[in-house]
C-alpha cells in the first residue's frame, strides 16, 4: 500500500467513524487507533492473492 493509498483509506475510515458517531448520537468520535489496530490482521502471506491470479 502506498502512502497515498494509506492516507485515503484512513480518511475514509475517519469519515465512516464520524457518520456512525452522528447516527448514534455519540458525544465524540473515537480515534482511529481506538477502533482499528493492524496487529490483529492475518499474516501478509494469507492476505496476498496467489500469483496464478495475477
mmCIF file of C-alpha atoms in Angstrom:
data_model
loop_
_atom_site.group_PDB
_atom_site.id
_atom_site.type_symbol
_atom_site.label_atom_id
_atom_site.label_comp_id
_atom_site.label_asym_id
_atom_site.label_seq_id
_atom_site.Cartn_x
_atom_site.Cartn_y
_atom_site.Cartn_z
ATOM 1 C CA UNK A 1 0.000 0.000 0.000
ATOM 2 C CA UNK A 2 1.416 3.384 -0.927
ATOM 3 C CA UNK A 3 1.390 6.318 1.464
ATOM 4 C CA UNK A 4 -1.271 7.994 -0.689
ATOM 5 C CA UNK A 5 -3.497 4.923 -0.593
ATOM 6 C CA UNK A 6 -2.999 4.596 3.164
ATOM 7 C CA UNK A 7 -3.935 8.258 3.623
ATOM 8 C CA UNK A 8 -7.098 7.777 1.549
ATOM 9 C CA UNK A 9 -8.065 4.636 3.487
ATOM 10 C CA UNK A 10 -7.571 6.385 6.828
ATOM 11 C CA UNK A 11 -9.581 9.401 5.645
ATOM 12 C CA UNK A 12 -12.422 7.113 4.571
ATOM 13 C CA UNK A 13 -12.318 5.308 7.920
ATOM 14 C CA UNK A 14 -12.425 8.650 9.755
ATOM 15 C CA UNK A 15 -15.491 9.708 7.725
ATOM 16 C CA UNK A 16 -17.183 6.380 8.469
ATOM 17 C CA UNK A 17 -16.494 6.757 12.185
ATOM 18 C CA UNK A 18 -17.940 10.273 12.108
ATOM 19 C CA UNK A 19 -21.048 9.038 10.281
ATOM 20 C CA UNK A 20 -21.589 6.404 12.969
ATOM 21 C CA UNK A 21 -20.999 8.981 15.713
ATOM 22 C CA UNK A 22 -23.671 11.226 14.237
ATOM 23 C CA UNK A 23 -26.086 8.357 13.611
ATOM 24 C CA UNK A 24 -25.841 7.015 17.146
ATOM 25 C CA UNK A 25 -25.635 10.454 18.761
ATOM 26 C CA UNK A 26 -22.303 9.724 20.429
ATOM 27 C CA UNK A 27 -20.656 12.622 22.264
ATOM 28 C CA UNK A 28 -17.339 12.283 20.377
ATOM 29 C CA UNK A 29 -15.698 10.412 17.534
ATOM 30 C CA UNK A 30 -13.226 7.803 18.740
ATOM 31 C CA UNK A 31 -9.722 7.983 17.350
ATOM 32 C CA UNK A 32 -8.914 5.534 14.577
ATOM 33 C CA UNK A 33 -6.483 3.801 16.958
ATOM 34 C CA UNK A 34 -9.414 3.114 19.305
ATOM 35 C CA UNK A 35 -11.274 1.334 16.503
ATOM 36 C CA UNK A 36 -8.590 -0.313 14.359
ATOM 37 C CA UNK A 37 -5.287 -1.977 15.220
ATOM 38 C CA UNK A 38 -3.171 -3.555 12.461
ATOM 39 C CA UNK A 39 -1.769 -6.161 14.877
ATOM 40 C CA UNK A 40 -4.964 -8.190 14.556
ATOM 41 C CA UNK A 41 -4.744 -8.612 10.776
ATOM 42 C CA UNK A 42 -3.828 -12.039 9.426
ATOM 43 C CA UNK A 43 -0.222 -12.539 8.261
ATOM 44 C CA UNK A 44 0.622 -10.956 4.907
ATOM 45 C CA UNK A 45 1.135 -14.373 3.282
ATOM 46 C CA UNK A 46 -2.505 -15.278 3.882
ATOM 47 C CA UNK A 47 -3.792 -11.932 2.598
ATOM 48 C CA UNK A 48 -1.933 -11.998 -0.736
ATOM 49 C CA UNK A 49 -3.603 -13.323 -3.846
ATOM 50 C CA UNK A 50 -1.932 -16.339 -5.426
ATOM 51 C CA UNK A 51 0.484 -15.467 -8.245
ATOM 52 C CA UNK A 52 -1.622 -17.581 -10.614
ATOM 53 C CA UNK A 53 -4.412 -14.980 -10.356
ATOM 54 C CA UNK A 54 -2.117 -12.092 -11.305
#
